[in-house]
PDB file of C-alpha atoms in Angstrom:
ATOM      1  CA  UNK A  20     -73.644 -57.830  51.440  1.00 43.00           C
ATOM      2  CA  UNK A  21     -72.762 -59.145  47.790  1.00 46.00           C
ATOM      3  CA  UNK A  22     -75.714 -58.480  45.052  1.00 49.00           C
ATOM      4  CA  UNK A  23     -77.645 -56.157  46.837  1.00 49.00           C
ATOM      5  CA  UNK A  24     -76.637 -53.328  44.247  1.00 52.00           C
ATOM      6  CA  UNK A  25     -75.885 -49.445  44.274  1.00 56.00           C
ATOM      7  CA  UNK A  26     -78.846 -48.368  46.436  1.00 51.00           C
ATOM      8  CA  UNK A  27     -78.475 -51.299  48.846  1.00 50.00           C
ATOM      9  CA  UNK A  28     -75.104 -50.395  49.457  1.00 51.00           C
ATOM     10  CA  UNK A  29     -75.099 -47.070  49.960  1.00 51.00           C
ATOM     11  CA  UNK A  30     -78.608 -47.565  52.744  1.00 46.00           C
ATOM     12  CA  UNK A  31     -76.536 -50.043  54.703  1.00 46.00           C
ATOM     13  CA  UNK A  32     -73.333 -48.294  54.695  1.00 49.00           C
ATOM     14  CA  UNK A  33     -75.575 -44.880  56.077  1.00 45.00           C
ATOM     15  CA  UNK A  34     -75.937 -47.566  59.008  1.00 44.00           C
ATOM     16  CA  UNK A  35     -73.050 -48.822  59.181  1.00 45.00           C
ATOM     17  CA  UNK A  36     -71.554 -46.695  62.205  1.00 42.00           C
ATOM     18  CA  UNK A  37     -74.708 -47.304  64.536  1.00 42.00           C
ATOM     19  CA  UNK A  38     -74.756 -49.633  66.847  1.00 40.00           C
ATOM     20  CA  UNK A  39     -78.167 -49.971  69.482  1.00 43.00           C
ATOM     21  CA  UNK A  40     -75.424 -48.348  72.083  1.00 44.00           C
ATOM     22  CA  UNK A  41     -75.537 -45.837  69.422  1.00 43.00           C
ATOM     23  CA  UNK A  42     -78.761 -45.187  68.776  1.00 42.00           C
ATOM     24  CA  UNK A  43     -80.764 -42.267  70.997  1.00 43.00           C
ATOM     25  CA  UNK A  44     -83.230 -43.114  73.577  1.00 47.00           C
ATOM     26  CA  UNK A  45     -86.361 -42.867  71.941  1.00 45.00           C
ATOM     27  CA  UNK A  46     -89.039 -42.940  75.246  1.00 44.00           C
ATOM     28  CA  UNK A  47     -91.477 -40.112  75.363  1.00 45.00           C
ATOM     29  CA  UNK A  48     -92.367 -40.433  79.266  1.00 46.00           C
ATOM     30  CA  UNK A  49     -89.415 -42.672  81.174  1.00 44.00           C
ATOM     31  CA  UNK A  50     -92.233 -42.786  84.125  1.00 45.00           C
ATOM     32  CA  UNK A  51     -93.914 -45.142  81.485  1.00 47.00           C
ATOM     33  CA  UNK A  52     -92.939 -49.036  80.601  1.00 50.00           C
ATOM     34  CA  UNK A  53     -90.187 -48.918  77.873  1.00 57.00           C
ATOM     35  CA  UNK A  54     -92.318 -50.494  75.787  1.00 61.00           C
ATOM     36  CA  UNK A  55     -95.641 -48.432  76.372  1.00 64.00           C
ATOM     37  CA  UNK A  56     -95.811 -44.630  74.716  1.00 69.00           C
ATOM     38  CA  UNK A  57     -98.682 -42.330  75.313  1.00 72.00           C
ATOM     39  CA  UNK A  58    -101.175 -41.969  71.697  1.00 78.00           C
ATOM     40  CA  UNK A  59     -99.681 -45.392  70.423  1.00 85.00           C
ATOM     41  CA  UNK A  60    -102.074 -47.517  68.173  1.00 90.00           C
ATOM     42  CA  UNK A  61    -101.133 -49.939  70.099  1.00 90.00           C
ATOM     43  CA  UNK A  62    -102.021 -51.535  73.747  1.00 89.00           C
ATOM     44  CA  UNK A  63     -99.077 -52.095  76.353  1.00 87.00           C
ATOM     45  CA  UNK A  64     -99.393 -55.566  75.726  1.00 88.00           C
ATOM     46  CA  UNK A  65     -98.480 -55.205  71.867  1.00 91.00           C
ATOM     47  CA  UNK A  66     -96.202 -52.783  72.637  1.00 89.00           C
ATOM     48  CA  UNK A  67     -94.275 -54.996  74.720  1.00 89.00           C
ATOM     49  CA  UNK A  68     -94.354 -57.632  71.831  1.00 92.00           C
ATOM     50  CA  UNK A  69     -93.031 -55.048  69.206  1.00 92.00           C
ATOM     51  CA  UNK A  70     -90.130 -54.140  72.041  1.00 89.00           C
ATOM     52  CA  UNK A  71     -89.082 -57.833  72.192  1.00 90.00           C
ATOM     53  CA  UNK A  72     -88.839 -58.469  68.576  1.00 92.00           C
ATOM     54  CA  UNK A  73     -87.167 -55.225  68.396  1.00 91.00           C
ATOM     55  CA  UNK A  74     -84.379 -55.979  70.146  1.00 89.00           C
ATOM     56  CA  UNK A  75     -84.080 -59.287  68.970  1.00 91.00           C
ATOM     57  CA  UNK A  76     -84.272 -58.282  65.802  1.00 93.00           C
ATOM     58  CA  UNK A  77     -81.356 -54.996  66.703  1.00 89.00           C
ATOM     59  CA  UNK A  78     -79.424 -58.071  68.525  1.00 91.00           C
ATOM     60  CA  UNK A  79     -79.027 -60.130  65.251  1.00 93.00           C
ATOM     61  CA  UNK A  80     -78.568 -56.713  63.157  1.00 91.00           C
ATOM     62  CA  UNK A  81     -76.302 -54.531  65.172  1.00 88.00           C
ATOM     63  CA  UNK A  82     -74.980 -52.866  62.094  1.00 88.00           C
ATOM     64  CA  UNK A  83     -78.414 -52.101  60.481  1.00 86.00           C
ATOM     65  CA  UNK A  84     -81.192 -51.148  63.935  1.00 85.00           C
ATOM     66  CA  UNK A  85     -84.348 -50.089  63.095  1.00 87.00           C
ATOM     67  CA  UNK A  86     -85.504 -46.935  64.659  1.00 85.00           C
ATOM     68  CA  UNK A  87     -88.013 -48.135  67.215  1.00 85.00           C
ATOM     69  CA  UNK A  88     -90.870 -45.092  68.076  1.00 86.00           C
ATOM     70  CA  UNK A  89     -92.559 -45.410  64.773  1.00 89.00           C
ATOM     71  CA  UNK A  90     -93.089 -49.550  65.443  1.00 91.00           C
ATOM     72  CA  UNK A  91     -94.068 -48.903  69.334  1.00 89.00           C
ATOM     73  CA  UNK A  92     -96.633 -46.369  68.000  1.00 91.00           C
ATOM     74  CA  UNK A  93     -98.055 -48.968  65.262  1.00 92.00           C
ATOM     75  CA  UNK A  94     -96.680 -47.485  62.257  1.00 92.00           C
ATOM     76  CA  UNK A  95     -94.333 -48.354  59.687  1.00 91.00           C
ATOM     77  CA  UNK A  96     -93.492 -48.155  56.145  1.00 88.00           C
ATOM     78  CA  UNK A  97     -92.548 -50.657  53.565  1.00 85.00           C
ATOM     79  CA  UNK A  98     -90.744 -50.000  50.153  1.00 83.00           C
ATOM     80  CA  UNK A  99     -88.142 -51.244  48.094  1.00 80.00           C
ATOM     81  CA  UNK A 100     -85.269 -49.379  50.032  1.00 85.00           C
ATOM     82  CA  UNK A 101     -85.770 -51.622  52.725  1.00 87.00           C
ATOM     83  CA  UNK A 102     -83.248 -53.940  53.475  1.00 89.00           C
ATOM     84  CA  UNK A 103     -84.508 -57.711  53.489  1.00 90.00           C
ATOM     85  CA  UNK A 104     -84.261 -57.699  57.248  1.00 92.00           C
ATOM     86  CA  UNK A 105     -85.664 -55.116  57.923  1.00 91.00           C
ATOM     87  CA  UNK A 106     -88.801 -55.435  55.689  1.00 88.00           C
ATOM     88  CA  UNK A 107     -89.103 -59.098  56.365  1.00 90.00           C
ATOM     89  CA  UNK A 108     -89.569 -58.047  60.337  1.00 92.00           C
ATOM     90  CA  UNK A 109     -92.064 -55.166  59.062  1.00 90.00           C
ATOM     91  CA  UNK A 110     -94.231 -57.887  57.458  1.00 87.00           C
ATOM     92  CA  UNK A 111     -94.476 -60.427  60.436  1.00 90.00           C
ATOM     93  CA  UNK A 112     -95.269 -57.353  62.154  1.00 92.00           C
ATOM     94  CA  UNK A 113     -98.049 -56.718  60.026  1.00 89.00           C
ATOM     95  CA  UNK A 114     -99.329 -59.828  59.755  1.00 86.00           C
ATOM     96  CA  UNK A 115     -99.343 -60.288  63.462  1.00 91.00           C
ATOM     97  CA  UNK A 116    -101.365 -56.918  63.062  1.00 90.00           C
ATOM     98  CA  UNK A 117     -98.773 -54.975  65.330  1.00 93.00           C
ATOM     99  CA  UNK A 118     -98.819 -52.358  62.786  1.00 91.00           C
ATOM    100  CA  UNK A 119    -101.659 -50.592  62.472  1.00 91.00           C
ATOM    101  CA  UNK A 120    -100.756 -47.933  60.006  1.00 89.00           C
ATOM    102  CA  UNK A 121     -98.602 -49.143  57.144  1.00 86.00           C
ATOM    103  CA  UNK A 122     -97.472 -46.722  54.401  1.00 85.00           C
ATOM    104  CA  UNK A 123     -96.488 -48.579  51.074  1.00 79.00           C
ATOM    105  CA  UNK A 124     -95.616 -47.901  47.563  1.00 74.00           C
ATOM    106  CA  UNK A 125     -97.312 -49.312  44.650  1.00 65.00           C
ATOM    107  CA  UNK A 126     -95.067 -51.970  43.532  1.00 57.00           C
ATOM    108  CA  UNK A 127     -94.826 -52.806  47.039  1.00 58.00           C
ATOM    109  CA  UNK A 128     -98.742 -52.905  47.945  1.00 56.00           C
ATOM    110  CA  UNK A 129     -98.953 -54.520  44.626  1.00 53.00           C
ATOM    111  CA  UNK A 130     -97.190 -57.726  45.638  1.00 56.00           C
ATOM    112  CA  UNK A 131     -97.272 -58.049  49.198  1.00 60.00           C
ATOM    113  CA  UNK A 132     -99.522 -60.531  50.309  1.00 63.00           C
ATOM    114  CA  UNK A 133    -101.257 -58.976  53.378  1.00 66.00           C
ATOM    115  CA  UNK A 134    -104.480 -58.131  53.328  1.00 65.00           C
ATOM    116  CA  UNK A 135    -104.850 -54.940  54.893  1.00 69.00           C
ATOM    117  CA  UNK A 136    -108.919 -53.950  56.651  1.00 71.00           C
ATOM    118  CA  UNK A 137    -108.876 -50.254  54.425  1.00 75.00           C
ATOM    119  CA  UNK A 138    -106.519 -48.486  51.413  1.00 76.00           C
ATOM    120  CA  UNK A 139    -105.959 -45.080  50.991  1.00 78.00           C
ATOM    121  CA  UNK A 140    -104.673 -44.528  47.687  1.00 80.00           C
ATOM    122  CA  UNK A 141    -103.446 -41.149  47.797  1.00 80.00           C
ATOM    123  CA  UNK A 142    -102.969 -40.432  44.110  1.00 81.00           C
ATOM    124  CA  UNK A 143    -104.280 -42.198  40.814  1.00 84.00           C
ATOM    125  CA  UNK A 144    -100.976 -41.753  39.364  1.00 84.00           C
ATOM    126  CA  UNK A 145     -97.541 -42.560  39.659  1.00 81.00           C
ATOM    127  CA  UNK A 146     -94.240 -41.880  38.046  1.00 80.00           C
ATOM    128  CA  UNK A 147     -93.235 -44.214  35.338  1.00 77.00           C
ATOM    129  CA  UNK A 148     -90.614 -44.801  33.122  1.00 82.00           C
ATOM    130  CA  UNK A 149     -92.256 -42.205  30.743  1.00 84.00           C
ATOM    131  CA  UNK A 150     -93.507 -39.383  32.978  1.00 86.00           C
ATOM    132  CA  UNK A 151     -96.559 -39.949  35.200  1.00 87.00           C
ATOM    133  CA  UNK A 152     -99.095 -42.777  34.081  1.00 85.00           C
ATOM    134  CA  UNK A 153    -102.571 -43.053  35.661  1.00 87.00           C
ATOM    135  CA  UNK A 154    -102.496 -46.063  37.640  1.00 83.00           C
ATOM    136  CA  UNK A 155    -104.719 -49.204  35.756  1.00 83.00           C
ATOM    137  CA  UNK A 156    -108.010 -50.771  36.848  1.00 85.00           C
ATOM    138  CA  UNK A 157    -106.218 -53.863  37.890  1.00 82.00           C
ATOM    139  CA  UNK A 158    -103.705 -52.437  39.627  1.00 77.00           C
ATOM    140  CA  UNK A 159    -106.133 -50.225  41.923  1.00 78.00           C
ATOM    141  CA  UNK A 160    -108.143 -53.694  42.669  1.00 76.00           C
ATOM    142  CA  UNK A 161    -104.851 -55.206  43.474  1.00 73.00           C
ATOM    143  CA  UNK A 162    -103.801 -52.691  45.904  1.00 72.00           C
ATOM    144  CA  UNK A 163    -107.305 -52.495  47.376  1.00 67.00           C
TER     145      UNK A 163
END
């Protein structure tokens, strides 16, 4: 955990307690497959890869899970509050296209290297270190 500073600390210790044993069941319908929910962006078949690398990934991480309904349904989000685990497994995710729906900050869409099919870019401006700034013409092709 060394390096990871303030923020990182205080995320991983808010996890630090749960355990998968821990965590609730999160099935809509239990007359479905685990995997499988009902409105999910994504087909069983996906679903059922998403479950597996779930709980691989909740195996290797018992101290950190990631919730699991928003991934079976084909969303996610990445930002800089991620731990590296975590976001590392939400980008093989979408680069396998098992997310369908990614929400992302700026900085973050700005240097990922996944080319998603459409961008909604919900504001043209963002905070900065001086109040809000209107977000450049290179930036907005980045992101796009």
């Amino acid at each position: 955990r060394g390096g990871e500073g303030e923020k990182g600390r205080e995320y991983y210790e808010a996890y630090e307690a749960d355990t998968p044993q821990n965590v609730p069941d999160q099935s809509l319908d239990p007359g479905l497959p685990p995997a499988y929910h009902p409105g999910s962006l994504l087909t069983p078949s996906e679903a059922a890869t998403v479950s597996s690398l779930l709980s691989a990934y909740n195996l290797a991480h018992p101290r950190c899970p990631v919730p699991a309904l928003p991934l079976l349904l084909g969303v996610s989000s990445h930002h800089a509050g991620l731990l590296p685990p975590h976001r590392r497994l939400v980008e093989e995710l979408f680069q396998r296209r098992l997310v369908k729906v990614l929400y992302a900050t700026t900085t973050v869409s700005a240097g990922m290297n996944m080319p998603a099919r459409s961008c909604v870019i919900s504001s043209l401006s963002k905070r900065g270190d001086c109040g809000f700034e209107r977000l450049s013409r290179s930036l907005l092709l980045q992101m796009a």
